[in-house]
Structure formats: C-alpha cells, structure tokens
Tab-separated table of C-alpha atoms in Angstrom:
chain	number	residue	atom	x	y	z
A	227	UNK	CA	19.642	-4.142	-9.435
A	228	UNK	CA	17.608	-1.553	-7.401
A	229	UNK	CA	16.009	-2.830	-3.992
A	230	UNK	CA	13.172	-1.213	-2.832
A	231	UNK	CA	13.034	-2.775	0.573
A	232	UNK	CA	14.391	-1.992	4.403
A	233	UNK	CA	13.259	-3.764	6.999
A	234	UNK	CA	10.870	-2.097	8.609
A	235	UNK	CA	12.147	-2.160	12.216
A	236	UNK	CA	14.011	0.230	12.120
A	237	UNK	CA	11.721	2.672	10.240
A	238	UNK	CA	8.377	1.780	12.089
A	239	UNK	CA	10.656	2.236	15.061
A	240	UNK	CA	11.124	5.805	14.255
A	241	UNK	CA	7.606	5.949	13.484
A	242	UNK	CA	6.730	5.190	16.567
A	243	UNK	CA	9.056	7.741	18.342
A	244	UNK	CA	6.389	10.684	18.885
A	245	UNK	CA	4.588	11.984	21.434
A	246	UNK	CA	1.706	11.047	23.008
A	247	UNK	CA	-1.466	10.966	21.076
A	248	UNK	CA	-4.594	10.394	22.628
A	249	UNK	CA	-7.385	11.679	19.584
A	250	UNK	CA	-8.910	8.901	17.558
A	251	UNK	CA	-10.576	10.860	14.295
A	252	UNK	CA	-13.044	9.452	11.987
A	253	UNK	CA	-13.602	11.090	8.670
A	254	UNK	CA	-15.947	8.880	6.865
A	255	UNK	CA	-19.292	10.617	5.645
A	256	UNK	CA	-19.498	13.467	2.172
A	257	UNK	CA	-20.766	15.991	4.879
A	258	UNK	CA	-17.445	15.561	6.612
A	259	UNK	CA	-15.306	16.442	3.548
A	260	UNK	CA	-14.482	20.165	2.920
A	261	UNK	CA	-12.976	21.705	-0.595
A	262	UNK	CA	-10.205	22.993	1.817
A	263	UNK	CA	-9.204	19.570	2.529
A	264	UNK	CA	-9.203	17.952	-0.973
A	265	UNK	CA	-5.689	17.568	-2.248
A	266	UNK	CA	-6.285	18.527	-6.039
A	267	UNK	CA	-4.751	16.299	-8.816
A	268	UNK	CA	-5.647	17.351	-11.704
A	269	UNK	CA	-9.390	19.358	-12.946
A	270	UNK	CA	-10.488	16.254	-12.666
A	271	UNK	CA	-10.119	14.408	-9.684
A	272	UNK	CA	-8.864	14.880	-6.308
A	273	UNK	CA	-8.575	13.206	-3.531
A	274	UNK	CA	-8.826	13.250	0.230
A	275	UNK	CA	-8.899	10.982	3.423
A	276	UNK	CA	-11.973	8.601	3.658
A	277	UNK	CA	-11.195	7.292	7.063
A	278	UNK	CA	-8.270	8.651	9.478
A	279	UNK	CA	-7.892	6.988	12.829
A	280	UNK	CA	-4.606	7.797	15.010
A	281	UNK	CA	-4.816	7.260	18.817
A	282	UNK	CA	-1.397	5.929	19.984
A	283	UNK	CA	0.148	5.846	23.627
A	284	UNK	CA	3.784	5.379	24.434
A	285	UNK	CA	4.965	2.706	26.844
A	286	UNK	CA	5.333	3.282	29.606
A	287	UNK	CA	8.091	1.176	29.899
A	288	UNK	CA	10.064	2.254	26.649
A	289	UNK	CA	9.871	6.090	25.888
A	290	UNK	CA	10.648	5.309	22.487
A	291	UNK	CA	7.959	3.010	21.391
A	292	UNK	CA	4.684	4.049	20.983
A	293	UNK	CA	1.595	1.376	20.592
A	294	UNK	CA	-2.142	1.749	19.020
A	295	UNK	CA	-3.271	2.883	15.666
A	296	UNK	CA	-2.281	5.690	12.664
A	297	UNK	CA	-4.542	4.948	9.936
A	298	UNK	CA	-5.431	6.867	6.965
A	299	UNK	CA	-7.473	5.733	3.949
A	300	UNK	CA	-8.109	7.734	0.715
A	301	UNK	CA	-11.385	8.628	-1.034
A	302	UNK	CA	-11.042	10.089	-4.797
A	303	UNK	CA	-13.552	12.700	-5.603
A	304	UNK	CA	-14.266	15.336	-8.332
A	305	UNK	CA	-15.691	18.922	-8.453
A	306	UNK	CA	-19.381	17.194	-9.019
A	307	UNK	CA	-19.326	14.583	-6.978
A	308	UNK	CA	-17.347	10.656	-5.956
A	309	UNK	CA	-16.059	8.264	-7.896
A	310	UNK	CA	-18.474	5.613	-5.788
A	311	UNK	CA	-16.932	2.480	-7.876
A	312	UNK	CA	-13.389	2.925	-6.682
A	313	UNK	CA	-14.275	3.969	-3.361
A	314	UNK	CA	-16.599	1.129	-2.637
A	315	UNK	CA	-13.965	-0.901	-3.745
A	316	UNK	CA	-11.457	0.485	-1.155
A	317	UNK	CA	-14.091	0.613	1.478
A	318	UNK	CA	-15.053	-3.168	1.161
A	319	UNK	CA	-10.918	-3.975	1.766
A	320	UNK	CA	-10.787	-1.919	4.685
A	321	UNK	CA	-13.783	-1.527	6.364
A	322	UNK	CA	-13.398	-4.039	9.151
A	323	UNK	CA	-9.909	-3.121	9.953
A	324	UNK	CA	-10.899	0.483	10.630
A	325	UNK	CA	-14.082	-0.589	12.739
A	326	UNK	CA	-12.054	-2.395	14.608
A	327	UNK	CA	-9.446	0.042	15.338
A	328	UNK	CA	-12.357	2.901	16.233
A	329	UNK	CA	-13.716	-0.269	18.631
A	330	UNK	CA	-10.186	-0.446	20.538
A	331	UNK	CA	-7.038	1.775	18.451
A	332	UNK	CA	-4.630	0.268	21.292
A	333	UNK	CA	-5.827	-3.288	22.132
A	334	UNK	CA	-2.191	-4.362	21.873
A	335	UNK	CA	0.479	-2.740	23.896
A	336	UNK	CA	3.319	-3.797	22.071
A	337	UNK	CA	1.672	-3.525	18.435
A	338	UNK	CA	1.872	-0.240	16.154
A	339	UNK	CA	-0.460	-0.549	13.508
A	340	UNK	CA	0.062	1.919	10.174
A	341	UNK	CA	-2.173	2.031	7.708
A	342	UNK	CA	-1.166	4.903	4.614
A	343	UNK	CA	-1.596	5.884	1.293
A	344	UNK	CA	0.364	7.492	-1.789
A	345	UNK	CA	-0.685	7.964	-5.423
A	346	UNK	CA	0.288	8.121	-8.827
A	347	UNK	CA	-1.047	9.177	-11.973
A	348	UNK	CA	-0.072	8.557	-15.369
A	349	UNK	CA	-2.556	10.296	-18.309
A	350	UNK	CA	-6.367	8.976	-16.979
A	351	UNK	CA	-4.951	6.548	-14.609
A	352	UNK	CA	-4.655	7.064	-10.502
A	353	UNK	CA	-2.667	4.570	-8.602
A	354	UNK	CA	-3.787	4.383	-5.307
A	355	UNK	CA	-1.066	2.486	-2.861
A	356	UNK	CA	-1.968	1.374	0.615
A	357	UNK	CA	0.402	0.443	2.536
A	358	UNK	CA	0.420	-1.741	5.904
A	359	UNK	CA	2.670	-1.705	8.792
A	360	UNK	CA	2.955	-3.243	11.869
A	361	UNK	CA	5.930	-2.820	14.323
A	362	UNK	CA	5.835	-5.143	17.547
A	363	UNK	CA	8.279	-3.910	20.259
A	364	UNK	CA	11.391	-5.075	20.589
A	365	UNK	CA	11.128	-7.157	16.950
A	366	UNK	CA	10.943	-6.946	13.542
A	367	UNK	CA	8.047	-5.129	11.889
A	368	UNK	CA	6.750	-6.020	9.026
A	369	UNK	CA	4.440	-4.875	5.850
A	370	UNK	CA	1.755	-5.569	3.175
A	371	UNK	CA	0.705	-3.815	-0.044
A	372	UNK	CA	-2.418	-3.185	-1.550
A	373	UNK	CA	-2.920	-1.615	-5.125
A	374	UNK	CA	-5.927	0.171	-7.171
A	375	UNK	CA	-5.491	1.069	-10.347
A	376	UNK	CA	-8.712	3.592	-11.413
A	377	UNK	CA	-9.149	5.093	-14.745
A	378	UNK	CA	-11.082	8.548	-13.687
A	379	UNK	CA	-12.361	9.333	-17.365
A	380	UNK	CA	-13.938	6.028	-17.981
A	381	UNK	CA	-15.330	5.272	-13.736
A	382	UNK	CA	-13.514	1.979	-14.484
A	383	UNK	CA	-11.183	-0.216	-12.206
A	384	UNK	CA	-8.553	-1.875	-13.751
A	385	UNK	CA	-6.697	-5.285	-13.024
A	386	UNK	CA	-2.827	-5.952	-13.699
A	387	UNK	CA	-3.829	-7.537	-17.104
A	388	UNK	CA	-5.618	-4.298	-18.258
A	389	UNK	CA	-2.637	-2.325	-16.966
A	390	UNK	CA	-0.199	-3.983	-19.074
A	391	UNK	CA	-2.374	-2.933	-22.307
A	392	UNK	CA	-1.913	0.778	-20.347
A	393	UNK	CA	1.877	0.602	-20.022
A	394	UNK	CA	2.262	-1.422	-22.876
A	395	UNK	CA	3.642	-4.311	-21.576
A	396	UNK	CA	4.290	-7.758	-22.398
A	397	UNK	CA	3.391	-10.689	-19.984
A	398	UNK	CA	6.683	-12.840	-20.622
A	399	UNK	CA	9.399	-10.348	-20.693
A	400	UNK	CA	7.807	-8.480	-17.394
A	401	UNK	CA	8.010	-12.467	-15.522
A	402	UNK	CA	10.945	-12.641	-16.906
A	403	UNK	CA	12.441	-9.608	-15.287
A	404	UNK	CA	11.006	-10.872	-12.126
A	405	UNK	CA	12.836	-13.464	-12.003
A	406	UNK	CA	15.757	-11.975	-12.890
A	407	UNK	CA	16.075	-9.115	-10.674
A	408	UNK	CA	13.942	-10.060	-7.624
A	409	UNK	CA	16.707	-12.565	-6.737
A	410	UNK	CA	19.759	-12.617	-4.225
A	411	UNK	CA	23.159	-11.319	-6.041
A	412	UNK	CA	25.570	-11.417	-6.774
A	413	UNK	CA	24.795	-14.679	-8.935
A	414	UNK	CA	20.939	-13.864	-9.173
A	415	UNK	CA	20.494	-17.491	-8.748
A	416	UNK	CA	18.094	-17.635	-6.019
A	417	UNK	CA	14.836	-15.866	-5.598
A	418	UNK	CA	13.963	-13.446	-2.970
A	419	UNK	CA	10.100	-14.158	-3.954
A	420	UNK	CA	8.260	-17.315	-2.886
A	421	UNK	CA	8.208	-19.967	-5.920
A	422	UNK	CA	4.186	-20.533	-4.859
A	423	UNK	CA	3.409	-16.928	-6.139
A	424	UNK	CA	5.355	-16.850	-8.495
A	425	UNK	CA	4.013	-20.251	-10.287
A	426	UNK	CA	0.154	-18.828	-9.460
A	427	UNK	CA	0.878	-15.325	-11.281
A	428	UNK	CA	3.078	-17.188	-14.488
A	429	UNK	CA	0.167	-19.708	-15.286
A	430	UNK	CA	-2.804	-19.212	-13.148
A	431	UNK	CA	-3.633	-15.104	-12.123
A	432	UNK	CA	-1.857	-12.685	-13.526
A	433	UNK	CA	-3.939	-10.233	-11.853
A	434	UNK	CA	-2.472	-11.088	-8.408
A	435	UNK	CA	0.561	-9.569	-9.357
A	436	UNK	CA	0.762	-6.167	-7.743
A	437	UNK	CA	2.709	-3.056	-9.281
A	438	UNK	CA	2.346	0.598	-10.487
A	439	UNK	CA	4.593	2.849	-11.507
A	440	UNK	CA	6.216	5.625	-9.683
A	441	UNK	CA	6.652	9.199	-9.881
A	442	UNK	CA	9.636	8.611	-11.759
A	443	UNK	CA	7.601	6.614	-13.826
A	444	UNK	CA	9.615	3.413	-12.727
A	445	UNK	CA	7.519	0.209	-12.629
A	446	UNK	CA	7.941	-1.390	-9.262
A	447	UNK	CA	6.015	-4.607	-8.689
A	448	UNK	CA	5.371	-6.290	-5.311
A	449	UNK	CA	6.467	-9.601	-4.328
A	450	UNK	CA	6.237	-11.914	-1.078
A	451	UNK	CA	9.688	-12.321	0.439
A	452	UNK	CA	10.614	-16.202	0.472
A	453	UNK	CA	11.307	-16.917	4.216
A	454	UNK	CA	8.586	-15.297	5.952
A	455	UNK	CA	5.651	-13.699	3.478
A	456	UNK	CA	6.239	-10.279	4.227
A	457	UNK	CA	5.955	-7.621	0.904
A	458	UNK	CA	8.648	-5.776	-0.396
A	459	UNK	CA	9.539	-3.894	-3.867
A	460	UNK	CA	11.542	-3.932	-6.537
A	461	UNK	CA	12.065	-1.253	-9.375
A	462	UNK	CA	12.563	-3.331	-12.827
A	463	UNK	CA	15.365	-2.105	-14.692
C-alpha cells in the first residue's frame, strides 16, 4: 500500500522558511494575461494564473516562520480565447477567499495560508488540482483538496461519475479498493477515512468522491482522515 500523505507541519514549515515578502499581486482580468506567460499544454489549451496573491511577513519572534498569504489560482485558455465554463466554475469556489486575502493577506500572525495548483491531462481531459494549506505556528498544519475535471474539446465539466466512463471504471471494485487500501496496516482492518463519507459516496453521491489521475497515470482519490477531517491521498494499487 502506497500513502500519499505527510503531515503537513513539517512541509508548510519549510514553506514558510523564506524571506520577507511584502508584494501582494493580483492577476485577474484577460488584459492582464500575456502569451509569454501562458504555460502551453497542448495546441489546444493552456493555462495560466487567474489570481496570484503572496504577501507574507516573518515573525518577528521566530525567524523561521513566516505568516500571511501565497495564493495562486489557474485560468485555462486557448489560442482564440477562455474556456469561460471551467473558469467560472473555479472562480465561484474561490472568489471570496482571494477577496479576502487582497482585503488583509496577513490578518493572522501565526497563520500561513497556501493556496496552489497542478494539472493533469489524459487525451481531452485537464485535471485541475487545488490544493489548500494552512500552517499555524508552532502546530500542526493541515490541508484540503479541490478537483476539476474539464474536457477542452467538448467545453464540458465533468463529475466523478462521468470520469469513471473516462477511465473506465467500475463503481464497486473502485469502493472496494477504498476500503481496502485507505486503512491502517498491517491488518487493514481499520479505516483511515471517516465511515460518514464513506457511507454518503457508496449509496448517496458518488460525485463527492474526489480523484484524478497522476502523471504516472496512477489514480489517487482523496479521502477525509478519521480523527480530525483533514484530506490526504492515496494511490490505488
């Protein structure tokens, strides 16, 4: 069984371990976004940073913790234009976090506050993963996942059902492996999810189940730890 999951004290920690930045930067608007700036996927889409916020201060009190915000948020667009759906979608999620964090980046001296993005693509299909971070000093930091799954070719957003037809992928065998490998060895007897989400995703929403596959073209899915609700990852085997 492969655990994709560290706590993320200890690498938000080192996050947080740079000097001092002062600029808070807003990239929001098509007249903002230069050709020199899109990161080119394929011919036909490409994508670059819809919002990016990062105005952090270190303690003054602990040279090795810095507090405030480091967001960035993508934006997928092509040689004739943007794929509006997908980014309105992303924009509704994150809009009043980022307004908030151009209102007042550091309102919390002991809070670090990450907000970044990775993709994946598999034939007509970008993965877009945000990922969530907090790190508090002195403690634990913790994280949350959001996915969007965007065929390019059709303008069309895509919900875990509609992504199993893509990967062609059963529902029972996939809960099934959840089960069996997002649990505590070395028996495998006890779940490292909480039973609540899993029990909503096996007979209520499937489509709250949150996963993608990598650029080894692993599938990971995303799952609430039991004891305190924070995300982590697992790669199915």
């Amino acid at each position: 069984m492969r655990i994709v999951f560290i706590f993320l004290s200890i690498s938000l920690l080192l996050s947080c371990q740079t000097k001092k930045e002062t600029d808070s930067v807003l990239v929001s608007s098509k007249d903002s976004i230069s050709l020199k700036n899109i990161e080119w996927i394929n011919d036909s889409i490409g994508i670059v940073e819809m919002y990016r916020i990062q105005d952090t201060v270190i303690r003054k009190d602990d040279a090795l913790f810095a507090y405030g915000s480091n967001i960035k948020l993508p934006k997928l667009v092509s040689k004739t234009g943007d794929f509006d759906k997908c980014n309105a979608h992303i924009k509704a999620d994150w809009d009043s976090i980022v307004q908030k964090a151009q209102l007042n980046p550091k309102e919390i001296d002991n809070e670090y506050h990450k907000i970044d993005y990775e993709y994946f693509i598999s034939d007509s299909i970008v993965t877009v993963k945000v990922t969530e971070q907090w790190a508090y000093h002195l403690s634990e930091g913790i994280s949350k996942y959001s996915i969007y799954h965007f065929d390019y070719k059709n303008d069309q957003i895509l919900n875990t059902k509609q992504m199993l037809e893509v990967y062609g992928l059963s529902q029972v065998p996939l809960l099934n492996a959840i089960a069996e490998q997002c649990a505590w060895p070395p028996d495998h007897t006890e779940p490292f999810f909480q039973p609540e989400w899993f029990e909503i995703i096996k007979w209520k929403d499937l489509n709250q189940l949150k996963f993608y596959r990598n650029k080894e073209q692993q599938l990971v899915v995303i799952y609430p730890l039991i004891d305190n609700g924070i995300e982590a990852e697992q790669i199915l085997e």
